[in-house]
Coordinates of C-alpha atoms in Angstrom, one line a residue:
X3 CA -27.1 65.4 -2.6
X4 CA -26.4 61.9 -4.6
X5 CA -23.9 60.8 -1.4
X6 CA -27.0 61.2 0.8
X7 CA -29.3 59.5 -1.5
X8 CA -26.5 56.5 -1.9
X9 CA -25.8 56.3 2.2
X10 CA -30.2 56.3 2.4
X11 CA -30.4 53.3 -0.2
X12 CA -27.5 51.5 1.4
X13 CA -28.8 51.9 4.9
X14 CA -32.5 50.4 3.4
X15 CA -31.1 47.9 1.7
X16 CA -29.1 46.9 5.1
X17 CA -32.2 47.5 7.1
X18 CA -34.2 45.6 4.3
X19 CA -36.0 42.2 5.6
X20 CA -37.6 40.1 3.2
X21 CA -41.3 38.6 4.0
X22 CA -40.6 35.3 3.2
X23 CA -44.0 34.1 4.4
X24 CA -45.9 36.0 1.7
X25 CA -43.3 35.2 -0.9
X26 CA -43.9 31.5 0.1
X27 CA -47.9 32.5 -0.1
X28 CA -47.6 33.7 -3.8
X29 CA -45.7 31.3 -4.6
X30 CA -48.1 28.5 -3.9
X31 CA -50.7 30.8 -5.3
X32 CA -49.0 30.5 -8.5
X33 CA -48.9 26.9 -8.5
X34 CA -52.2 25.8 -7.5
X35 CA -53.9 28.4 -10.2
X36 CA -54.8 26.8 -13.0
X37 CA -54.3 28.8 -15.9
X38 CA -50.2 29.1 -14.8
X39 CA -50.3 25.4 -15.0
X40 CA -51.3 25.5 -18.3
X41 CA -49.4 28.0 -19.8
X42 CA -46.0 26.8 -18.1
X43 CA -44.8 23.8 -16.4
X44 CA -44.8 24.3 -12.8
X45 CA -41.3 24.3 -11.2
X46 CA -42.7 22.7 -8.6
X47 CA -44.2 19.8 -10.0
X48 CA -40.1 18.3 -10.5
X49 CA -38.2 20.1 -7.6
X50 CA -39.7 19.5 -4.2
X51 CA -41.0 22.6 -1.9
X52 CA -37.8 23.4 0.1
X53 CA -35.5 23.9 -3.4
X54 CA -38.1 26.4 -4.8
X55 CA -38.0 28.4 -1.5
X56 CA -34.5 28.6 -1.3
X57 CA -34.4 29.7 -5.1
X58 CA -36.9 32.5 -4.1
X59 CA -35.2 33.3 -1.3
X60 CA -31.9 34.0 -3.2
X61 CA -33.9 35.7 -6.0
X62 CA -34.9 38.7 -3.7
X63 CA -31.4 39.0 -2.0
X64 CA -30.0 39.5 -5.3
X65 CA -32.4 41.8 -6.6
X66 CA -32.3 44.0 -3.8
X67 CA -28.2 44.5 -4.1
X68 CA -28.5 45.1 -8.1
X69 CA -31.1 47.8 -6.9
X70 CA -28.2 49.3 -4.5
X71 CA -25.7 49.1 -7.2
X72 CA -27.6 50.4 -9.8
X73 CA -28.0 53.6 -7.9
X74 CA -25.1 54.1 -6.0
X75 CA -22.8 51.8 -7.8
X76 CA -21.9 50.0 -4.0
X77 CA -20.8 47.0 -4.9
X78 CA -22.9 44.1 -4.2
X79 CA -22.9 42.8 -0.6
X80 CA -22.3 38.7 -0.5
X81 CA -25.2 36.6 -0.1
X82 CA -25.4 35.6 3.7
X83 CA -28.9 33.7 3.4
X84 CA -28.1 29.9 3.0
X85 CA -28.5 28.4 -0.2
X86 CA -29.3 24.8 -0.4
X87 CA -28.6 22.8 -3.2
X88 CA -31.2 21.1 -5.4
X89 CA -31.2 17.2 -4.6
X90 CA -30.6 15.1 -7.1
X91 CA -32.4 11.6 -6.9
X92 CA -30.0 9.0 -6.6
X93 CA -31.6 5.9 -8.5
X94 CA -30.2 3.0 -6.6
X95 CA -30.4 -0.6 -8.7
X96 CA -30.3 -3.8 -6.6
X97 CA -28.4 -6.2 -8.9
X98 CA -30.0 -9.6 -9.3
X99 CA -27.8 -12.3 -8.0
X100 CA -27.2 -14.7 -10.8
X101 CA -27.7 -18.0 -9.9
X102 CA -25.0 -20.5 -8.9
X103 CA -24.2 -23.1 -10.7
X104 CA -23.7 -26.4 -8.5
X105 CA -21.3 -28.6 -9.3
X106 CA -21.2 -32.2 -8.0
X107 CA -18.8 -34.9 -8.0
X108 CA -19.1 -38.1 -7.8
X109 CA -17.0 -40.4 -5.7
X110 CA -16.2 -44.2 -6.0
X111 CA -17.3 -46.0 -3.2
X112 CA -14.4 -47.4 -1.2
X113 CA -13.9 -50.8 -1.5
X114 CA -15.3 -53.0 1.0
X115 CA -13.9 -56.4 -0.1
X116 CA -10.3 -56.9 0.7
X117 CA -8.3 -59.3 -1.9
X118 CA -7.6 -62.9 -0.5
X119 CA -3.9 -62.7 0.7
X120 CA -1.6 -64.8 -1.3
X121 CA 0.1 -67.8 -0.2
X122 CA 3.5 -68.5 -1.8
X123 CA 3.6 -72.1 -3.1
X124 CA 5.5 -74.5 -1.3
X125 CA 7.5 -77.1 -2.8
X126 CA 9.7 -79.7 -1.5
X127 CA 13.2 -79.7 -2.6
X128 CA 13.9 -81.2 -5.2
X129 CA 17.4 -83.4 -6.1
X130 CA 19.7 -81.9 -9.1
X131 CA 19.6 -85.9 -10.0
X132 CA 17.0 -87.9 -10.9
X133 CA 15.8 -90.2 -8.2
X134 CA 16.4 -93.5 -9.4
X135 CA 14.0 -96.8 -9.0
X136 CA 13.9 -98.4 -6.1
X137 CA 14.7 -102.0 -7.5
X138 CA 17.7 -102.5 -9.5
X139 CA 21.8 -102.4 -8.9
X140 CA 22.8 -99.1 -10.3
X141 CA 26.7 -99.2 -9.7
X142 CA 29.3 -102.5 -10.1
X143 CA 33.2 -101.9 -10.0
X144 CA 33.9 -99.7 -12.2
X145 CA 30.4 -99.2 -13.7
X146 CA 27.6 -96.2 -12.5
X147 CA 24.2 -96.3 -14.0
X148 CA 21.8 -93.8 -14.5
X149 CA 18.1 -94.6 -16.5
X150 CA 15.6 -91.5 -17.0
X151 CA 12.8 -90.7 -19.7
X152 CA 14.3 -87.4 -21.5
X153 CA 12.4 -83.9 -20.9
X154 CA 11.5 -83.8 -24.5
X155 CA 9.3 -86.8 -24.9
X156 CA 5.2 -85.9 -25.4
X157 CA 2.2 -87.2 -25.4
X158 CA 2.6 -89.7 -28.1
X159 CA 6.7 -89.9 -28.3
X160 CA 9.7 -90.7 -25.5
X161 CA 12.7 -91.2 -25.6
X162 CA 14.7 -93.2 -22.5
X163 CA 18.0 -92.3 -21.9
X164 CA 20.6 -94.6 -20.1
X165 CA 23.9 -92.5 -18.9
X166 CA 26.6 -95.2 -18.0
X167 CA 30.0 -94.2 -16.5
X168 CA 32.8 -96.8 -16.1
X169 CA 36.6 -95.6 -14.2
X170 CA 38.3 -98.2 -16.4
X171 CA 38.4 -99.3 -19.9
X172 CA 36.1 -101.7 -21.3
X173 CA 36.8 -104.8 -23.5
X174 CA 33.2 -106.0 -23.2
X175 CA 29.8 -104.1 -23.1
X176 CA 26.1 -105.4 -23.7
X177 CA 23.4 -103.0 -23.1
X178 CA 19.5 -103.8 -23.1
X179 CA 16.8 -101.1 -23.2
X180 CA 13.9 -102.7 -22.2
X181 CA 10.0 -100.5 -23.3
X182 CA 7.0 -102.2 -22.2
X183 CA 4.5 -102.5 -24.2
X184 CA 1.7 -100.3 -22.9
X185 CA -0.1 -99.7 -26.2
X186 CA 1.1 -98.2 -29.5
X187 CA 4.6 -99.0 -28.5
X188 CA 6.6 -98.7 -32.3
X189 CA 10.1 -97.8 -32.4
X190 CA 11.1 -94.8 -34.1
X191 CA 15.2 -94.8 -33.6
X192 CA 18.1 -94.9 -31.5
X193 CA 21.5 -93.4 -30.8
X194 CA 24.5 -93.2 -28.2
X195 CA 27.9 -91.0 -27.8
X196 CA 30.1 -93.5 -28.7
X197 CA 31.1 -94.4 -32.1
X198 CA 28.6 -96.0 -34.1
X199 CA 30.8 -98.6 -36.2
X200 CA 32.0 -100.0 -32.7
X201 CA 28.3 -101.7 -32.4
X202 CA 26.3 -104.0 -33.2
X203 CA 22.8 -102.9 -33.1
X204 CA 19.1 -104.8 -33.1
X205 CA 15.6 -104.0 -32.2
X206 CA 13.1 -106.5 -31.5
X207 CA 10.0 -107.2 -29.7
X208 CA 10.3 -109.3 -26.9
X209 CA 8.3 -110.8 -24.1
X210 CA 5.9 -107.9 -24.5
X211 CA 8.5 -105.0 -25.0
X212 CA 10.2 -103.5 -27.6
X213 CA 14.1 -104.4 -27.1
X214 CA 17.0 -102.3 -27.7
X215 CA 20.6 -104.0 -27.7
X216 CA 24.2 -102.8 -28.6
X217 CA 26.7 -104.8 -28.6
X218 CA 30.3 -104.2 -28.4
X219 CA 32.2 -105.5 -31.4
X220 CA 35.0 -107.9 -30.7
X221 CA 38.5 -105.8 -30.8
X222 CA 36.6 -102.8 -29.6
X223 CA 37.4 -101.0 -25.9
X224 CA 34.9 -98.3 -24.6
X225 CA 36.9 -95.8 -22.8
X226 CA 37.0 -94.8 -19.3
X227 CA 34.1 -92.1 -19.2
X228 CA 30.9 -90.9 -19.1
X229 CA 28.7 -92.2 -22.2
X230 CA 24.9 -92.0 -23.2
X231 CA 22.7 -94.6 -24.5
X232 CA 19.0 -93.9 -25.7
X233 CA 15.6 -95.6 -27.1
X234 CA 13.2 -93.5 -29.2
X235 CA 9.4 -95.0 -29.5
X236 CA 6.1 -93.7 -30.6
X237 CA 3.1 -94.9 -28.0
X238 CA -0.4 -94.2 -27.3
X239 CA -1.2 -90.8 -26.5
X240 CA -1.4 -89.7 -23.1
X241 CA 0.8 -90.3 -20.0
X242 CA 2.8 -93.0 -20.4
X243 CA 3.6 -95.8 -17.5
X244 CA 7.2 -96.8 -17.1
X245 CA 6.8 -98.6 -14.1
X246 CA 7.7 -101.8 -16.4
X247 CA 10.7 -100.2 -18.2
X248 CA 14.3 -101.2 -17.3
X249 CA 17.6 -101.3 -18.8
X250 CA 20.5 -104.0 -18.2
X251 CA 24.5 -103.9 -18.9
X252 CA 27.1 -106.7 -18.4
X253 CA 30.7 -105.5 -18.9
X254 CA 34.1 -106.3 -19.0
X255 CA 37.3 -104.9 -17.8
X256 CA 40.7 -105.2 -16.2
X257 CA 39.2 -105.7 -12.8
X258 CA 36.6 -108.0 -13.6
X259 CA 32.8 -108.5 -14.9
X260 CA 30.5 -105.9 -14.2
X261 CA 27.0 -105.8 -14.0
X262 CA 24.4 -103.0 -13.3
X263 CA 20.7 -102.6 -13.8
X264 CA 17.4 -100.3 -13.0
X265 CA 14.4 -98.4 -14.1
X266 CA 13.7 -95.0 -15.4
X267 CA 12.7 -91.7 -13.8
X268 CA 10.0 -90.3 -15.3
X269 CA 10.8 -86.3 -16.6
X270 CA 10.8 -83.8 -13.8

């Protein structure tokens, strides 16, 4: 008796369709009555229609198998109705580009103007000696003469310097340093290379010029050499003329008098 009631309820539950059509008609029933809305939030006022079917649908399968199993204790037969899963909204933000920062830089204009080109200076070579004056005997037997204005003199003080080279002894020797006077001519001292007690020394104006003489003491000899003789003078300031300047030296040796004379080179 109980085996042919449990292989009835099995074959009914097999043979068992569900209308889904008047499930789905109670069901909007439900939601569209008032008083339901009321007394409980509608579940489908937050899932949409096709969740709440399904969820219906899967409700009455599973009732009907815990009917067979409560009777017969079948166990209960999988689901084979589709169940679809309740979508969840996917809240989708659309970031807000931030803005960009510009950055701009400056450039230098490029140059338009070109730097002159540099010419080298040209200058004409120049003697290691000083060019002496035109006028004047500079060289006599034995003696060479040289007359220059030395490199140190300024604006307002000179010095001439008279370089005098003889090949032979002397046993005479006169020399004359002649300054112009060109204004605020005042001598200020003198000296040369050879010993100063051999000489007899005087300055004196002269014919317009300031006169330097040494003179070679009798029993004295100048050696065969190079020796220096110079003038020192205070004069106006500024550039000073020596156009008029000259030096003049008689001398005495074995082979003879000697005389030479000249000018003086200004500084280079």
């Amino acid at each position: 008796m109980n085996e042919d009631i449990s292989r009835r309820l099995r074959e009914a539950a097999e043979a068992h369709e569900p209308n889904r059509a008047r499930i789905l008609a109670r069901v909007e029933r439900g939601a569209a009555d008032p008083t339901v809305r009321r007394r409980t939030p509608s579940i489908a006022k937050s899932w949409p229609r096709a969740a709440v079917v399904g969820l219906v649908a899967a409700a009455t399968l599973a009732t009907g198998g815990l009917a067979v199993a409560a009777i017969g204790g079948v166990p209960s037969l999988p689901a084979t109705a589709p169940t679809s899963a309740v979508p969840t909204p996917i809240v989708t933000s659309t970031p807000t580009p931030s803005p960009r920062t510009t950055s701009t830089t400056t450039r230098p204009a490029p140059a338009t103007t070109r730097p002159a080109p540099t010419t080298a200076p040209t200058s004409a070579p120049s003697s290691s000696r000083p060019t002496p004056p035109a006028a004047g005997r500079f060289q006599d037997g034995p003696l060479w003469s040289q007359g220059s204005i030395d490199a140190k003199s300024i604006i307002y003080w000179a010095q001439s310097d008279l370089i005098l080279k003889t090949t032979q002894p002397l046993t005479s020797l006169t020399v004359e340093l002649r300054i112009a006077q060109t204004g605020g001519v005042q001598a200020t001292g003198n000296w040369r290379t050879l010993p100063s007690e051999d000489f007899t020394v005087t300055v004196q104006e002269s014919a317009g010029a300031l006169l330097y003489r040494w003179v070679l003491k009798p029993g004295r000899t100048v050696p065969a050499g190079q020796h220096e003789f110079a003038a020192q003078y205070n004069h106006a300031t500024g550039v000073r003329k020596v156009e008029r300047d000259s030096y003049h030296v008689h001398a005495q040796s074995s082979a003879g008098p000697s005389t030479v004379s000249g000018g003086f080179t200004p500084p280079r």
